[in-house]
């Protein structure tokens, strides 16, 4: 009996190990199938239309919508396929989305233009802008070629809304004055 007990225990351990490996493998392959299904899930038509329109240049965009308006769906699909190099099914879906949700042509904007507002270095203008404030006998002046009416208006709006620090920071970014000088200037704007 002792001679059978050791091989029996080994057999049970091997069977348990194999069952655990099978369970682990089926769980991983189920997760992989779920991930693949999520990647293949269709996009909503509006998003697909926006992404599809962004892949076309102005001439292709105009010609594609001309073909759609004339009811020439197959020609529109062919044009989209040639313009983008996508597959037939993707081109068909894209043209269908563009027909259902028309998109205006939007020229591609370089990334540096998207960040140009206040994120990077302020734009320099070919003229010097002078901003002068006074209260009683105290007068402060800021002169800079990085200021204009629009930027100064935003700074004044920040100051009037109570965001003195934000206004002072914006003023220092668009001029060559210190934060202390900017705060003194903004305090005179409060009235």
JSON list of C-alpha atoms in Angstrom, two decimals:
[
{"chain": "A", "resi": 1, "resn": "UNK", "atom": "CA", "xyz": [0.00, 0.00, 0.00]},
{"chain": "A", "resi": 2, "resn": "UNK", "atom": "CA", "xyz": [2.87, 2.36, 0.78]},
{"chain": "A", "resi": 3, "resn": "UNK", "atom": "CA", "xyz": [4.32, 1.74, -2.64]},
{"chain": "A", "resi": 4, "resn": "UNK", "atom": "CA", "xyz": [1.08, 2.98, -4.28]},
{"chain": "A", "resi": 5, "resn": "UNK", "atom": "CA", "xyz": [0.61, 6.02, -2.05]},
{"chain": "A", "resi": 6, "resn": "UNK", "atom": "CA", "xyz": [3.59, 8.03, -3.36]},
{"chain": "A", "resi": 7, "resn": "UNK", "atom": "CA", "xyz": [2.75, 7.56, -7.07]},
{"chain": "A", "resi": 8, "resn": "UNK", "atom": "CA", "xyz": [-0.92, 8.37, -6.30]},
{"chain": "A", "resi": 9, "resn": "UNK", "atom": "CA", "xyz": [0.04, 11.63, -4.58]},
{"chain": "A", "resi": 10, "resn": "UNK", "atom": "CA", "xyz": [2.33, 12.53, -7.50]},
{"chain": "A", "resi": 11, "resn": "UNK", "atom": "CA", "xyz": [-0.50, 11.79, -9.95]},
{"chain": "A", "resi": 12, "resn": "UNK", "atom": "CA", "xyz": [-2.94, 14.01, -8.03]},
{"chain": "A", "resi": 13, "resn": "UNK", "atom": "CA", "xyz": [-0.41, 16.87, -7.91]},
{"chain": "A", "resi": 14, "resn": "UNK", "atom": "CA", "xyz": [0.27, 16.58, -11.67]},
{"chain": "A", "resi": 15, "resn": "UNK", "atom": "CA", "xyz": [-3.48, 16.53, -12.47]},
{"chain": "A", "resi": 16, "resn": "UNK", "atom": "CA", "xyz": [-4.06, 19.59, -10.25]},
{"chain": "A", "resi": 17, "resn": "UNK", "atom": "CA", "xyz": [-1.18, 21.41, -11.94]},
{"chain": "A", "resi": 18, "resn": "UNK", "atom": "CA", "xyz": [-2.49, 20.61, -15.41]},
{"chain": "A", "resi": 19, "resn": "UNK", "atom": "CA", "xyz": [-5.99, 21.81, -14.44]},
{"chain": "A", "resi": 20, "resn": "UNK", "atom": "CA", "xyz": [-4.55, 25.08, -13.10]},
{"chain": "A", "resi": 21, "resn": "UNK", "atom": "CA", "xyz": [-2.56, 25.62, -16.30]},
{"chain": "A", "resi": 22, "resn": "UNK", "atom": "CA", "xyz": [-5.65, 24.98, -18.46]},
{"chain": "A", "resi": 23, "resn": "UNK", "atom": "CA", "xyz": [-7.71, 27.40, -16.35]},
{"chain": "A", "resi": 24, "resn": "UNK", "atom": "CA", "xyz": [-5.01, 30.08, -16.58]},
{"chain": "A", "resi": 25, "resn": "UNK", "atom": "CA", "xyz": [-4.68, 29.64, -20.36]},
{"chain": "A", "resi": 26, "resn": "UNK", "atom": "CA", "xyz": [-8.45, 29.89, -21.01]},
{"chain": "A", "resi": 27, "resn": "UNK", "atom": "CA", "xyz": [-8.69, 32.98, -18.81]},
{"chain": "A", "resi": 28, "resn": "UNK", "atom": "CA", "xyz": [-5.88, 34.71, -20.75]},
{"chain": "A", "resi": 29, "resn": "UNK", "atom": "CA", "xyz": [-7.30, 33.84, -24.14]},
{"chain": "A", "resi": 30, "resn": "UNK", "atom": "CA", "xyz": [-10.73, 35.13, -23.04]},
{"chain": "A", "resi": 31, "resn": "UNK", "atom": "CA", "xyz": [-9.12, 38.46, -22.05]},
{"chain": "A", "resi": 32, "resn": "UNK", "atom": "CA", "xyz": [-7.25, 38.58, -25.37]},
{"chain": "A", "resi": 33, "resn": "UNK", "atom": "CA", "xyz": [-10.50, 38.00, -27.29]},
{"chain": "A", "resi": 34, "resn": "UNK", "atom": "CA", "xyz": [-12.23, 40.73, -25.27]},
{"chain": "A", "resi": 35, "resn": "UNK", "atom": "CA", "xyz": [-9.38, 43.18, -26.03]},
{"chain": "A", "resi": 36, "resn": "UNK", "atom": "CA", "xyz": [-9.53, 42.32, -29.75]},
{"chain": "A", "resi": 37, "resn": "UNK", "atom": "CA", "xyz": [-13.30, 42.83, -29.79]},
{"chain": "A", "resi": 38, "resn": "UNK", "atom": "CA", "xyz": [-12.90, 46.21, -28.11]},
{"chain": "A", "resi": 39, "resn": "UNK", "atom": "CA", "xyz": [-10.37, 47.28, -30.76]},
{"chain": "A", "resi": 40, "resn": "UNK", "atom": "CA", "xyz": [-12.69, 46.21, -33.57]},
{"chain": "A", "resi": 41, "resn": "UNK", "atom": "CA", "xyz": [-15.72, 47.93, -32.03]},
{"chain": "A", "resi": 42, "resn": "UNK", "atom": "CA", "xyz": [-17.12, 50.40, -34.55]},
{"chain": "A", "resi": 43, "resn": "UNK", "atom": "CA", "xyz": [-16.68, 54.09, -33.85]},
{"chain": "A", "resi": 44, "resn": "UNK", "atom": "CA", "xyz": [-19.72, 56.28, -33.69]},
{"chain": "A", "resi": 45, "resn": "UNK", "atom": "CA", "xyz": [-20.57, 57.85, -37.04]},
{"chain": "A", "resi": 46, "resn": "UNK", "atom": "CA", "xyz": [-19.86, 61.46, -36.04]},
{"chain": "A", "resi": 47, "resn": "UNK", "atom": "CA", "xyz": [-16.37, 60.65, -34.78]},
{"chain": "A", "resi": 48, "resn": "UNK", "atom": "CA", "xyz": [-15.69, 58.55, -37.86]},
{"chain": "A", "resi": 49, "resn": "UNK", "atom": "CA", "xyz": [-16.86, 61.40, -40.10]},
{"chain": "A", "resi": 50, "resn": "UNK", "atom": "CA", "xyz": [-14.56, 63.92, -38.36]},
{"chain": "A", "resi": 51, "resn": "UNK", "atom": "CA", "xyz": [-11.55, 61.61, -38.54]},
{"chain": "A", "resi": 52, "resn": "UNK", "atom": "CA", "xyz": [-12.29, 60.74, -42.17]},
{"chain": "A", "resi": 53, "resn": "UNK", "atom": "CA", "xyz": [-12.65, 64.37, -43.24]},
{"chain": "A", "resi": 54, "resn": "UNK", "atom": "CA", "xyz": [-9.33, 65.21, -41.57]},
{"chain": "A", "resi": 55, "resn": "UNK", "atom": "CA", "xyz": [-7.55, 62.74, -43.88]},
{"chain": "A", "resi": 56, "resn": "UNK", "atom": "CA", "xyz": [-8.56, 64.61, -47.03]},
{"chain": "A", "resi": 57, "resn": "UNK", "atom": "CA", "xyz": [-7.01, 67.70, -48.55]},
{"chain": "A", "resi": 58, "resn": "UNK", "atom": "CA", "xyz": [-9.24, 70.54, -49.73]},
{"chain": "A", "resi": 59, "resn": "UNK", "atom": "CA", "xyz": [-9.58, 69.34, -53.34]},
{"chain": "A", "resi": 60, "resn": "UNK", "atom": "CA", "xyz": [-10.32, 65.74, -52.33]},
{"chain": "A", "resi": 61, "resn": "UNK", "atom": "CA", "xyz": [-12.86, 66.96, -49.76]},
{"chain": "A", "resi": 62, "resn": "UNK", "atom": "CA", "xyz": [-14.64, 69.09, -52.37]},
{"chain": "A", "resi": 63, "resn": "UNK", "atom": "CA", "xyz": [-14.69, 66.29, -54.97]},
{"chain": "A", "resi": 64, "resn": "UNK", "atom": "CA", "xyz": [-15.90, 63.69, -52.46]},
{"chain": "A", "resi": 65, "resn": "UNK", "atom": "CA", "xyz": [-18.85, 65.80, -51.37]},
{"chain": "A", "resi": 66, "resn": "UNK", "atom": "CA", "xyz": [-19.62, 66.60, -54.99]},
{"chain": "A", "resi": 67, "resn": "UNK", "atom": "CA", "xyz": [-19.86, 62.86, -55.74]},
{"chain": "A", "resi": 68, "resn": "UNK", "atom": "CA", "xyz": [-22.00, 62.26, -52.65]},
{"chain": "A", "resi": 69, "resn": "UNK", "atom": "CA", "xyz": [-24.34, 65.09, -53.68]},
{"chain": "A", "resi": 70, "resn": "UNK", "atom": "CA", "xyz": [-24.67, 63.58, -57.17]},
{"chain": "A", "resi": 71, "resn": "UNK", "atom": "CA", "xyz": [-25.59, 60.20, -55.65]},
{"chain": "A", "resi": 72, "resn": "UNK", "atom": "CA", "xyz": [-22.41, 58.53, -56.92]},
{"chain": "A", "resi": 73, "resn": "UNK", "atom": "CA", "xyz": [-21.58, 56.56, -53.78]},
{"chain": "A", "resi": 74, "resn": "UNK", "atom": "CA", "xyz": [-19.31, 54.03, -55.47]},
{"chain": "A", "resi": 75, "resn": "UNK", "atom": "CA", "xyz": [-17.24, 56.78, -57.10]},
{"chain": "A", "resi": 76, "resn": "UNK", "atom": "CA", "xyz": [-17.00, 58.55, -53.72]},
{"chain": "A", "resi": 77, "resn": "UNK", "atom": "CA", "xyz": [-15.78, 55.33, -52.06]},
{"chain": "A", "resi": 78, "resn": "UNK", "atom": "CA", "xyz": [-13.22, 54.84, -54.83]},
{"chain": "A", "resi": 79, "resn": "UNK", "atom": "CA", "xyz": [-12.00, 58.43, -54.44]},
{"chain": "A", "resi": 80, "resn": "UNK", "atom": "CA", "xyz": [-11.68, 58.05, -50.67]},
{"chain": "A", "resi": 81, "resn": "UNK", "atom": "CA", "xyz": [-9.87, 54.72, -51.08]},
{"chain": "A", "resi": 82, "resn": "UNK", "atom": "CA", "xyz": [-7.36, 56.25, -53.50]},
{"chain": "A", "resi": 83, "resn": "UNK", "atom": "CA", "xyz": [-6.90, 59.41, -51.41]},
{"chain": "A", "resi": 84, "resn": "UNK", "atom": "CA", "xyz": [-6.25, 57.67, -48.10]},
{"chain": "A", "resi": 85, "resn": "UNK", "atom": "CA", "xyz": [-5.03, 54.20, -49.02]},
{"chain": "A", "resi": 86, "resn": "UNK", "atom": "CA", "xyz": [-7.41, 52.61, -46.53]},
{"chain": "A", "resi": 87, "resn": "UNK", "atom": "CA", "xyz": [-9.20, 49.35, -47.25]},
{"chain": "A", "resi": 88, "resn": "UNK", "atom": "CA", "xyz": [-12.47, 49.00, -49.12]},
{"chain": "A", "resi": 89, "resn": "UNK", "atom": "CA", "xyz": [-14.57, 48.38, -45.99]},
{"chain": "A", "resi": 90, "resn": "UNK", "atom": "CA", "xyz": [-12.99, 51.31, -44.12]},
{"chain": "A", "resi": 91, "resn": "UNK", "atom": "CA", "xyz": [-13.52, 53.56, -47.15]},
{"chain": "A", "resi": 92, "resn": "UNK", "atom": "CA", "xyz": [-17.16, 52.49, -47.43]},
{"chain": "A", "resi": 93, "resn": "UNK", "atom": "CA", "xyz": [-17.75, 53.19, -43.74]},
{"chain": "A", "resi": 94, "resn": "UNK", "atom": "CA", "xyz": [-15.97, 56.55, -43.95]},
{"chain": "A", "resi": 95, "resn": "UNK", "atom": "CA", "xyz": [-17.98, 57.72, -46.98]},
{"chain": "A", "resi": 96, "resn": "UNK", "atom": "CA", "xyz": [-21.20, 56.57, -45.31]},
{"chain": "A", "resi": 97, "resn": "UNK", "atom": "CA", "xyz": [-20.33, 58.54, -42.18]},
{"chain": "A", "resi": 98, "resn": "UNK", "atom": "CA", "xyz": [-19.36, 61.62, -44.22]},
{"chain": "A", "resi": 99, "resn": "UNK", "atom": "CA", "xyz": [-22.65, 61.42, -46.14]},
{"chain": "A", "resi": 100, "resn": "UNK", "atom": "CA", "xyz": [-24.69, 61.06, -42.95]},
{"chain": "A", "resi": 101, "resn": "UNK", "atom": "CA", "xyz": [-22.74, 63.70, -41.01]},
{"chain": "A", "resi": 102, "resn": "UNK", "atom": "CA", "xyz": [-21.29, 66.29, -43.42]},
{"chain": "A", "resi": 103, "resn": "UNK", "atom": "CA", "xyz": [-18.06, 67.86, -42.23]},
{"chain": "A", "resi": 104, "resn": "UNK", "atom": "CA", "xyz": [-16.65, 71.23, -43.30]},
{"chain": "A", "resi": 105, "resn": "UNK", "atom": "CA", "xyz": [-13.12, 71.29, -44.64]},
{"chain": "A", "resi": 106, "resn": "UNK", "atom": "CA", "xyz": [-10.70, 72.16, -41.86]},
{"chain": "A", "resi": 107, "resn": "UNK", "atom": "CA", "xyz": [-7.13, 72.75, -42.97]},
{"chain": "A", "resi": 108, "resn": "UNK", "atom": "CA", "xyz": [-4.57, 71.00, -40.83]},
{"chain": "A", "resi": 109, "resn": "UNK", "atom": "CA", "xyz": [-3.29, 73.43, -38.21]},
{"chain": "A", "resi": 110, "resn": "UNK", "atom": "CA", "xyz": [0.35, 72.97, -37.20]},
{"chain": "A", "resi": 111, "resn": "UNK", "atom": "CA", "xyz": [0.77, 71.98, -33.57]},
{"chain": "A", "resi": 112, "resn": "UNK", "atom": "CA", "xyz": [2.79, 75.13, -32.84]},
{"chain": "A", "resi": 113, "resn": "UNK", "atom": "CA", "xyz": [-0.22, 77.27, -33.86]},
{"chain": "A", "resi": 114, "resn": "UNK", "atom": "CA", "xyz": [-2.49, 75.42, -31.45]},
{"chain": "A", "resi": 115, "resn": "UNK", "atom": "CA", "xyz": [-0.17, 76.23, -28.55]},
{"chain": "A", "resi": 116, "resn": "UNK", "atom": "CA", "xyz": [0.65, 79.78, -29.60]},
{"chain": "A", "resi": 117, "resn": "UNK", "atom": "CA", "xyz": [-2.10, 81.51, -27.56]},
{"chain": "A", "resi": 118, "resn": "UNK", "atom": "CA", "xyz": [-0.46, 81.81, -24.13]},
{"chain": "A", "resi": 119, "resn": "UNK", "atom": "CA", "xyz": [1.35, 78.51, -23.70]},
{"chain": "A", "resi": 120, "resn": "UNK", "atom": "CA", "xyz": [4.74, 79.36, -25.20]},
{"chain": "A", "resi": 121, "resn": "UNK", "atom": "CA", "xyz": [6.69, 82.48, -25.94]},
{"chain": "A", "resi": 122, "resn": "UNK", "atom": "CA", "xyz": [4.37, 85.49, -26.50]},
{"chain": "A", "resi": 123, "resn": "UNK", "atom": "CA", "xyz": [4.15, 86.85, -30.02]},
{"chain": "A", "resi": 124, "resn": "UNK", "atom": "CA", "xyz": [6.19, 89.95, -30.74]},
{"chain": "A", "resi": 125, "resn": "UNK", "atom": "CA", "xyz": [4.49, 92.73, -32.68]},
{"chain": "A", "resi": 126, "resn": "UNK", "atom": "CA", "xyz": [6.20, 95.23, -35.00]},
{"chain": "A", "resi": 127, "resn": "UNK", "atom": "CA", "xyz": [5.14, 98.13, -32.76]},
{"chain": "A", "resi": 128, "resn": "UNK", "atom": "CA", "xyz": [5.43, 99.02, -29.08]},
{"chain": "A", "resi": 129, "resn": "UNK", "atom": "CA", "xyz": [2.20, 99.12, -27.13]},
{"chain": "A", "resi": 130, "resn": "UNK", "atom": "CA", "xyz": [1.90, 101.54, -24.21]},
{"chain": "A", "resi": 131, "resn": "UNK", "atom": "CA", "xyz": [-0.44, 100.91, -21.31]},
{"chain": "A", "resi": 132, "resn": "UNK", "atom": "CA", "xyz": [-0.74, 103.72, -18.78]},
{"chain": "A", "resi": 133, "resn": "UNK", "atom": "CA", "xyz": [-2.70, 103.74, -15.51]},
{"chain": "A", "resi": 134, "resn": "UNK", "atom": "CA", "xyz": [-2.86, 106.38, -12.83]},
{"chain": "A", "resi": 135, "resn": "UNK", "atom": "CA", "xyz": [-4.51, 106.93, -9.49]},
{"chain": "A", "resi": 136, "resn": "UNK", "atom": "CA", "xyz": [-4.12, 110.29, -7.83]},
{"chain": "A", "resi": 137, "resn": "UNK", "atom": "CA", "xyz": [-0.54, 111.36, -8.38]},
{"chain": "A", "resi": 138, "resn": "UNK", "atom": "CA", "xyz": [0.73, 107.77, -8.95]},
{"chain": "A", "resi": 139, "resn": "UNK", "atom": "CA", "xyz": [1.22, 106.79, -12.59]},
{"chain": "A", "resi": 140, "resn": "UNK", "atom": "CA", "xyz": [2.50, 103.52, -13.99]},
{"chain": "A", "resi": 141, "resn": "UNK", "atom": "CA", "xyz": [3.38, 102.74, -17.58]},
{"chain": "A", "resi": 142, "resn": "UNK", "atom": "CA", "xyz": [4.13, 99.47, -19.36]},
{"chain": "A", "resi": 143, "resn": "UNK", "atom": "CA", "xyz": [5.58, 99.58, -22.84]},
{"chain": "A", "resi": 144, "resn": "UNK", "atom": "CA", "xyz": [6.14, 96.36, -24.76]},
{"chain": "A", "resi": 145, "resn": "UNK", "atom": "CA", "xyz": [6.08, 94.91, -28.26]},
{"chain": "A", "resi": 146, "resn": "UNK", "atom": "CA", "xyz": [4.44, 91.76, -26.82]},
{"chain": "A", "resi": 147, "resn": "UNK", "atom": "CA", "xyz": [1.23, 93.60, -25.87]},
{"chain": "A", "resi": 148, "resn": "UNK", "atom": "CA", "xyz": [-1.73, 94.64, -27.99]},
{"chain": "A", "resi": 149, "resn": "UNK", "atom": "CA", "xyz": [-5.34, 95.70, -27.33]},
{"chain": "A", "resi": 150, "resn": "UNK", "atom": "CA", "xyz": [-6.61, 92.12, -27.14]},
{"chain": "A", "resi": 151, "resn": "UNK", "atom": "CA", "xyz": [-3.99, 90.92, -24.64]},
{"chain": "A", "resi": 152, "resn": "UNK", "atom": "CA", "xyz": [-4.28, 94.08, -22.55]},
{"chain": "A", "resi": 153, "resn": "UNK", "atom": "CA", "xyz": [-8.07, 93.64, -22.56]},
{"chain": "A", "resi": 154, "resn": "UNK", "atom": "CA", "xyz": [-7.67, 90.09, -21.21]},
{"chain": "A", "resi": 155, "resn": "UNK", "atom": "CA", "xyz": [-5.34, 91.37, -18.50]},
{"chain": "A", "resi": 156, "resn": "UNK", "atom": "CA", "xyz": [-7.84, 94.08, -17.51]},
{"chain": "A", "resi": 157, "resn": "UNK", "atom": "CA", "xyz": [-10.67, 91.52, -17.45]},
{"chain": "A", "resi": 158, "resn": "UNK", "atom": "CA", "xyz": [-8.64, 89.29, -15.12]},
{"chain": "A", "resi": 159, "resn": "UNK", "atom": "CA", "xyz": [-7.92, 92.26, -12.86]},
{"chain": "A", "resi": 160, "resn": "UNK", "atom": "CA", "xyz": [-11.56, 93.39, -12.80]},
{"chain": "A", "resi": 161, "resn": "UNK", "atom": "CA", "xyz": [-12.73, 89.87, -11.95]},
{"chain": "A", "resi": 162, "resn": "UNK", "atom": "CA", "xyz": [-10.43, 89.83, -8.91]},
{"chain": "A", "resi": 163, "resn": "UNK", "atom": "CA", "xyz": [-7.68, 87.58, -10.25]},
{"chain": "A", "resi": 164, "resn": "UNK", "atom": "CA", "xyz": [-4.85, 90.02, -9.51]},
{"chain": "A", "resi": 165, "resn": "UNK", "atom": "CA", "xyz": [-2.17, 87.31, -9.53]},
{"chain": "A", "resi": 166, "resn": "UNK", "atom": "CA", "xyz": [-3.35, 85.92, -12.89]},
{"chain": "A", "resi": 167, "resn": "UNK", "atom": "CA", "xyz": [-3.42, 89.42, -14.38]},
{"chain": "A", "resi": 168, "resn": "UNK", "atom": "CA", "xyz": [0.03, 90.25, -13.00]},
{"chain": "A", "resi": 169, "resn": "UNK", "atom": "CA", "xyz": [1.45, 86.96, -14.30]},
{"chain": "A", "resi": 170, "resn": "UNK", "atom": "CA", "xyz": [-0.03, 87.61, -17.77]},
{"chain": "A", "resi": 171, "resn": "UNK", "atom": "CA", "xyz": [1.41, 91.12, -17.73]},
{"chain": "A", "resi": 172, "resn": "UNK", "atom": "CA", "xyz": [4.90, 89.88, -16.84]},
{"chain": "A", "resi": 173, "resn": "UNK", "atom": "CA", "xyz": [4.73, 87.27, -19.62]},
{"chain": "A", "resi": 174, "resn": "UNK", "atom": "CA", "xyz": [3.91, 89.97, -22.18]},
{"chain": "A", "resi": 175, "resn": "UNK", "atom": "CA", "xyz": [6.32, 92.64, -21.01]},
{"chain": "A", "resi": 176, "resn": "UNK", "atom": "CA", "xyz": [9.74, 93.07, -19.43]},
{"chain": "A", "resi": 177, "resn": "UNK", "atom": "CA", "xyz": [8.62, 94.08, -15.94]},
{"chain": "A", "resi": 178, "resn": "UNK", "atom": "CA", "xyz": [8.95, 92.25, -12.63]},
{"chain": "A", "resi": 179, "resn": "UNK", "atom": "CA", "xyz": [6.09, 90.61, -10.77]},
{"chain": "A", "resi": 180, "resn": "UNK", "atom": "CA", "xyz": [6.20, 93.38, -8.12]},
{"chain": "A", "resi": 181, "resn": "UNK", "atom": "CA", "xyz": [5.89, 96.08, -10.80]},
{"chain": "A", "resi": 182, "resn": "UNK", "atom": "CA", "xyz": [3.07, 94.15, -12.46]},
{"chain": "A", "resi": 183, "resn": "UNK", "atom": "CA", "xyz": [1.14, 93.90, -9.16]},
{"chain": "A", "resi": 184, "resn": "UNK", "atom": "CA", "xyz": [1.53, 97.67, -8.60]},
{"chain": "A", "resi": 185, "resn": "UNK", "atom": "CA", "xyz": [0.26, 98.30, -12.13]},
{"chain": "A", "resi": 186, "resn": "UNK", "atom": "CA", "xyz": [-2.72, 95.93, -11.69]},
{"chain": "A", "resi": 187, "resn": "UNK", "atom": "CA", "xyz": [-3.67, 97.45, -8.33]},
{"chain": "A", "resi": 188, "resn": "UNK", "atom": "CA", "xyz": [-4.15, 100.77, -10.09]},
{"chain": "A", "resi": 189, "resn": "UNK", "atom": "CA", "xyz": [-6.58, 99.07, -12.52]},
{"chain": "A", "resi": 190, "resn": "UNK", "atom": "CA", "xyz": [-8.94, 98.01, -9.71]},
{"chain": "A", "resi": 191, "resn": "UNK", "atom": "CA", "xyz": [-10.93, 101.24, -9.76]}
]
